[in-house]
Each structure stands twice: as structure tokens, then as C-alpha cells.
Tab-separated table of C-alpha atoms in Angstrom:
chain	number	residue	atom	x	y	z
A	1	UNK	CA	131.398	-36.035	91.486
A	2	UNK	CA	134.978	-36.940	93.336
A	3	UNK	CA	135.649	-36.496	96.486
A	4	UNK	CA	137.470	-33.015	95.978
A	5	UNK	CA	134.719	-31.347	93.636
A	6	UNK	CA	132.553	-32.380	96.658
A	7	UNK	CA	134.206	-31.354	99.788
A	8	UNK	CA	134.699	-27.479	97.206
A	9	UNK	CA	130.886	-27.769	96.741
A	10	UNK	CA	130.148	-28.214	100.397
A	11	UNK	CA	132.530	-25.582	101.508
A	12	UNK	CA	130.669	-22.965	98.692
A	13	UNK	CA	127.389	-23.613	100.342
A	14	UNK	CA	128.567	-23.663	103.658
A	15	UNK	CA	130.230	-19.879	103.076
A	16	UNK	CA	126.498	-18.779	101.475
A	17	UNK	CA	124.443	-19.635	103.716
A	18	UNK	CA	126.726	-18.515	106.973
A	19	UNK	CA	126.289	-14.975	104.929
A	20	UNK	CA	122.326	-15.601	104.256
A	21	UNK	CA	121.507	-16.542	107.760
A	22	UNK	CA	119.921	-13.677	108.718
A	23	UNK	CA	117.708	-13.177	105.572
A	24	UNK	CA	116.525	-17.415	106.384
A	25	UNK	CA	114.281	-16.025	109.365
A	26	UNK	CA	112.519	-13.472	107.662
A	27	UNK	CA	108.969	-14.493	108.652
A	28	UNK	CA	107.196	-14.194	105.132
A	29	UNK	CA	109.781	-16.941	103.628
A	30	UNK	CA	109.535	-18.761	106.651
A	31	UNK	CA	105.494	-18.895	106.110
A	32	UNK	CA	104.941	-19.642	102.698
A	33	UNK	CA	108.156	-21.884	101.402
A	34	UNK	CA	109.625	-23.507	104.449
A	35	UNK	CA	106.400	-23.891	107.095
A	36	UNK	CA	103.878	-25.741	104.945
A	37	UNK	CA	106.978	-28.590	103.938
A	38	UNK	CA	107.975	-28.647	107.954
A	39	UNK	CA	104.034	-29.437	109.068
A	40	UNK	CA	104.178	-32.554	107.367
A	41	UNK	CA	107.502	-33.522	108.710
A	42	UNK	CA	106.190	-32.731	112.202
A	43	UNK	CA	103.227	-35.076	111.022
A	44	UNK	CA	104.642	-37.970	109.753
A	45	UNK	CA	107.159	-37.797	113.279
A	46	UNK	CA	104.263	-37.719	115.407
A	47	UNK	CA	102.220	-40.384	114.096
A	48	UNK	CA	105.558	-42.531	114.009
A	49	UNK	CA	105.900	-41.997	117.566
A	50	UNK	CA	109.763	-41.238	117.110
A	51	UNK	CA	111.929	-40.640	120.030
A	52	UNK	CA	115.283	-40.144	118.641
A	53	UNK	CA	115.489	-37.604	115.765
A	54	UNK	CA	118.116	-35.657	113.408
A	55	UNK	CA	117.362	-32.623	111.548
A	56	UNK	CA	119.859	-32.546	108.392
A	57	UNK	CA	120.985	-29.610	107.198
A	58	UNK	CA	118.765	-27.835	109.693
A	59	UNK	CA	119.452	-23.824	109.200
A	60	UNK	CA	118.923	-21.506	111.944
A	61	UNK	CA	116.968	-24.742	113.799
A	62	UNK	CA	113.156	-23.696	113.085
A	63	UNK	CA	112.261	-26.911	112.747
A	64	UNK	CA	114.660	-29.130	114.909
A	65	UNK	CA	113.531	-26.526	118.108
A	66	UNK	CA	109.608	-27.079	116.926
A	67	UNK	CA	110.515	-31.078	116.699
A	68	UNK	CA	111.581	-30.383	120.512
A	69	UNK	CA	108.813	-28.501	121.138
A	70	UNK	CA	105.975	-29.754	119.865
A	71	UNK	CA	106.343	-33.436	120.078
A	72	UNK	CA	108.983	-33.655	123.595
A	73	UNK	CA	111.415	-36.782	122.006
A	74	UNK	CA	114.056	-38.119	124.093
A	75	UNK	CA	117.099	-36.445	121.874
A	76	UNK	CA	116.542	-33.996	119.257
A	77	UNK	CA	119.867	-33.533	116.993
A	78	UNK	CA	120.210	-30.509	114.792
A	79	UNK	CA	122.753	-31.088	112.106
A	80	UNK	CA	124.319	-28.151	109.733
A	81	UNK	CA	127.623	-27.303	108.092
A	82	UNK	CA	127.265	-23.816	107.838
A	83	UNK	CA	128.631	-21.362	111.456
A	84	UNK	CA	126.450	-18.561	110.528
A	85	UNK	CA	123.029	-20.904	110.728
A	86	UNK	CA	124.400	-22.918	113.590
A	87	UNK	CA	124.926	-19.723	115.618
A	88	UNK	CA	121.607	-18.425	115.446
A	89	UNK	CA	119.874	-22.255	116.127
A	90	UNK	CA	121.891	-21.949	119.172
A	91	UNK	CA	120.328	-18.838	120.525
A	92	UNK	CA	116.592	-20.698	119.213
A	93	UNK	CA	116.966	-23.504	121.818
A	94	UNK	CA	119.429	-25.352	124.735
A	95	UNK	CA	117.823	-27.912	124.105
A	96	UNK	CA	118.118	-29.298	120.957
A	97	UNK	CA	121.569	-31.030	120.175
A	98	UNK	CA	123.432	-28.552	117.529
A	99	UNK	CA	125.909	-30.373	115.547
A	100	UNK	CA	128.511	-29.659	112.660
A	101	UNK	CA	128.236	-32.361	110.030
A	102	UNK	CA	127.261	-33.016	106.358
A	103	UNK	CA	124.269	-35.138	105.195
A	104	UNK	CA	126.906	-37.722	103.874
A	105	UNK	CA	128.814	-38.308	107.411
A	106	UNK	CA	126.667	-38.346	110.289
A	107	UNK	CA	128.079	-38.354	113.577
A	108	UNK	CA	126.030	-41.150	114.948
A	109	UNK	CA	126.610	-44.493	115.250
A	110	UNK	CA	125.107	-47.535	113.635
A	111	UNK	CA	121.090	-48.049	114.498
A	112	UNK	CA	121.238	-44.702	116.616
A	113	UNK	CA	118.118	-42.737	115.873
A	114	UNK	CA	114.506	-43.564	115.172
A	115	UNK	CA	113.625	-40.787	112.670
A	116	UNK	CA	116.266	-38.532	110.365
A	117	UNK	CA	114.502	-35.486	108.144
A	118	UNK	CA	115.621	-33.036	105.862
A	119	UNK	CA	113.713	-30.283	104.554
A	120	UNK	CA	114.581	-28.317	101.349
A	121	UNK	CA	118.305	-29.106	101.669
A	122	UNK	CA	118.202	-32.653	99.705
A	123	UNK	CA	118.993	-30.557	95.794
A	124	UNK	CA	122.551	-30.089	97.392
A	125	UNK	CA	123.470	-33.435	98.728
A	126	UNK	CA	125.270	-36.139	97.292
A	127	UNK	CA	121.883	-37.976	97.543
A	128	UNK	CA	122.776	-41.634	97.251
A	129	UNK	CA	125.656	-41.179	99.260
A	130	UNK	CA	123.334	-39.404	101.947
A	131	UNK	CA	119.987	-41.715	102.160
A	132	UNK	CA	123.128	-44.781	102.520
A	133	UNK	CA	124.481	-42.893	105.862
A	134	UNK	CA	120.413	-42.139	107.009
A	135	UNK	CA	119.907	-45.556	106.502
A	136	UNK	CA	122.899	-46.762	108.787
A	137	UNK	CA	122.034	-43.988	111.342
A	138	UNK	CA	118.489	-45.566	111.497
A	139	UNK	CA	117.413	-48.216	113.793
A	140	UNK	CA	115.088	-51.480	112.070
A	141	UNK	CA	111.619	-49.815	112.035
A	142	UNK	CA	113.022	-46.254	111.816
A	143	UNK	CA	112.059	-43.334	109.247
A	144	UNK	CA	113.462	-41.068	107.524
A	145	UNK	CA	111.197	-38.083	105.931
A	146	UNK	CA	112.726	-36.089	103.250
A	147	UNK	CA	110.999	-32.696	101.647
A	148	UNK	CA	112.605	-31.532	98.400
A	149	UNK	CA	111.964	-29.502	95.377
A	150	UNK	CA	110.388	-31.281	92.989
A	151	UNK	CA	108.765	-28.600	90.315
A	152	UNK	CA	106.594	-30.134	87.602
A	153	UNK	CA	108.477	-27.964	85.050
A	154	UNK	CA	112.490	-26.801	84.420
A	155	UNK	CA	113.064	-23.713	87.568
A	156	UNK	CA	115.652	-21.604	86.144
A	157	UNK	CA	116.432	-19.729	89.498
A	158	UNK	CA	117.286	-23.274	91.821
A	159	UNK	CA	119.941	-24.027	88.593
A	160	UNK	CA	121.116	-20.396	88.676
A	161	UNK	CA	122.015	-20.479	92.603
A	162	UNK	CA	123.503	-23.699	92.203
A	163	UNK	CA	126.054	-22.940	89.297
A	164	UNK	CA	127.303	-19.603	91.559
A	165	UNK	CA	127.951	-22.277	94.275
A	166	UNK	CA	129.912	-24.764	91.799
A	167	UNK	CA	127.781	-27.463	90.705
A	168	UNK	CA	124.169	-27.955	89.685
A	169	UNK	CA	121.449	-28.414	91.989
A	170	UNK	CA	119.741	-31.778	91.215
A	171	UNK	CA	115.723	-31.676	92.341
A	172	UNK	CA	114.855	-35.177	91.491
A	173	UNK	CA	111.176	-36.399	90.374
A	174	UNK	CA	108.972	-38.602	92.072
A	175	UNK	CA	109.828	-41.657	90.565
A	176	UNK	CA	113.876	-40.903	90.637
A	177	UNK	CA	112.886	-40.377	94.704
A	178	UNK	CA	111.461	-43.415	95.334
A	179	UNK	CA	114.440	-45.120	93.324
A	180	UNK	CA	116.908	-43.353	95.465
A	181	UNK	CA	114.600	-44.529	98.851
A	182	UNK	CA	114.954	-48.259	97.577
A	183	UNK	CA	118.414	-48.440	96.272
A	184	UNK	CA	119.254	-47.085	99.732
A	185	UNK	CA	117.055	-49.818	101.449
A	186	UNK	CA	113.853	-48.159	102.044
A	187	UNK	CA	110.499	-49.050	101.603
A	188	UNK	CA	108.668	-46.644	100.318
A	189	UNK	CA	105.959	-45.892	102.837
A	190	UNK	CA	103.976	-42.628	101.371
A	191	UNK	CA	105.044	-39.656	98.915
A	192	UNK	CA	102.793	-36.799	97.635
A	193	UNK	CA	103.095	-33.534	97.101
A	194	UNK	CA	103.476	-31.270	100.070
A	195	UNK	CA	100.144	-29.346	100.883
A	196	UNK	CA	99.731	-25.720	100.235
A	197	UNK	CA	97.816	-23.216	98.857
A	198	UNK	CA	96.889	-23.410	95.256
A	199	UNK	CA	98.383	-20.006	94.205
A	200	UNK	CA	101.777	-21.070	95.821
A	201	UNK	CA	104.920	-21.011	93.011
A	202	UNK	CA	106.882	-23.647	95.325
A	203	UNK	CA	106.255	-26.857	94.061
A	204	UNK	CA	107.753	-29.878	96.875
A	205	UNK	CA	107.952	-33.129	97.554
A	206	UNK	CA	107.887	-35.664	100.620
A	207	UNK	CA	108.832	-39.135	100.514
A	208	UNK	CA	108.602	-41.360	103.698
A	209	UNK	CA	110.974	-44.188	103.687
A	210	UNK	CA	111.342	-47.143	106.470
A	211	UNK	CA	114.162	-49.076	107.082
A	212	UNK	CA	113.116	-52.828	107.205
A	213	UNK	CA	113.315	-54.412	110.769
């Protein structure tokens, strides 16, 4: 994908989810497809011990504000492009750090955080171009934890939403993950299916990578 078809691709998410913002919160989605993927980020952070965290492509902030919650880091960053999610993460929490930025062009410098996640946003980004900038962002030792769609079979609707935006959504499998993680730098620390209940439809992924010290 150039540049251009990128930045137009960016821009048509951007404008749907600032106009599906309010439907994001609805507490029945929020339960059954986001929550179970978020619990394991929230895991994997606290038995990491990490301190300095981003949340890319983090919505109306439900999980950067639990991050900040739950586990009290130094800094927690919430990342988004879209006005419309950014505006209700606001009103969620002063004290998260809300920020305007894509996954492939992170405001941070070199080695600044300890710990960059992304749930259920990863189908949209340019993914080797976005696990390259976690992996600059990211300190020697430092994680990054990254839930995706993965279904065992084709899902017509993900494709469907993703040609009205542009492009097609890519969900990668497990083993195209784990390529991604190493070709990026990563080692490969754990990846499994996220937990949930058997009768669930949503089918996910987490892979943990660490950037070598």
C-alpha cells in the first residue's frame, strides 16, 4: 500500500469511528467482544511489572483508564486517530495521557515506554510498519501485547466493513503473527487464543512479544 492509499485509509476509519463512538460503549459489546481480550492485556502488564504504557488505537479509553486504574503505572498514554473516541476517553479519565497519533508514528521517542498494547485495532494497521515503530518506542526488556482477530475460518462481515472503509482488513494467523513479532525484533514470549466462553462467535488472538535487552 503507498503512502497516499494509506494516509485515505486512515482518514476513512478515522471519520467511522468518530461517528460510531457512541455505539463503542454500549455495555453488552463492551462485555462479550472487547472485555475478555482487555483481561489478558491487563494480565500480561501486571505480571510484567510495566511502568510506562501506550494504548494504540485506544477508542473511547476503556482500557487505557482501567490500565491506570487497576495497576497505578507511572504514565499511562492513550493513543487514537479518531476526535469522536478521543472526546469521550477524555471525559473517562484526567489521568491518562490522550494523544492523536497512528499505530505507524508514535509520538515517543526512542526506548520511551516499557509496555505498548493494542486491542482489536491491529486488522487496520499497516502491521509491519507498526510492530517496527512499537519496537523503537520500547525500551530493552519491554513488551508489547497485541489482541487481534484471528477466526479459524473466512469472516465475511470484518472484510465487508473493511472494503466500505477502502481497503481490506487483514486478520493474520498465528503463525503469520509470530512472523510479523520476529521480523520486527521480537521474541516471541507466549500466544494463545484469548479466553472466553465456549459459545462466543469472536474468535482472537494475543501474542506477547519482548524486545531483546
Amino acid at each position: 500500500m503507498t503512502t497516499i492509499q494509506r494516509r485515505a485509509l486512515n482518514d476513512a476509519i478515522t471519520r467511522f469511528w468518530s461517528f460510531a463512538a457512541p455505539a463503542y460503549d454500549t455495555a453488552c459489546l463492551q462485555r462479550f467482544v472487547y472485555k475478555p481480550a482487555q483481561d489478558e492485556v491487563i494480565e500480561q502488564l501486571r505480571s510484567h511489572g510495566s511502568r510506562q504504557i501506550a494504548d494504540v488505537a485506544c477508542g473511547t479509553g476503556i482500557l487505557a483508564a482501567r490500565i491506570q486504574r487497576d495497576l497505578r503505572p507511572d504514565e499511562v498514554y492513550g493513543l487514537d486517530m479518531s476526535d469522536g473516541m478521543l472526546a469521550q476517553a477524555r471525559q473517562r479519565s484526567d489521568r491518562v495521557r490522550w494523544m492523536s497519533s497512528p499505530a505507524e508514528q508514535l509520538p515517543f521517542e526512542d526506548g520511551f515506554l516499557d509496555a505498548v498494547v493494542t486491542t482489536s485495532a491491529f486488522h487496520f494497521f499497516d502491521q509491519p510498519a507498526a510492530l517496527s515503530e512499537f519496537h523503537r518506542v520500547l525500551t530493552p526488556g519491554g513488551i508489547v501485547a497485541v489482541t487481534t482477530m484471528s477466526p479459524r475460518q473466512a469472516f465475511p462481515p470484518l472484510h465487508a466493513l473493511s472494503a466500505g472503509l477502502g481497503a481490506p482488513a487483514h486478520a493474520p494467523t498465528p503463525d503469520a503473527m509470530r512472523k510479523l513479532f520476529v521480523e520486527a525484533g521480537f521474541r516471541v514470549e507466549e500466544q494463545h487464543r484469548v479466553r472466553r466462553p465456549v459459545w462466543t462467535p469472536v474468535s482472537d488472538l494475543i501474542t506477547v512479544g519482548v524486545k531483546p535487552s
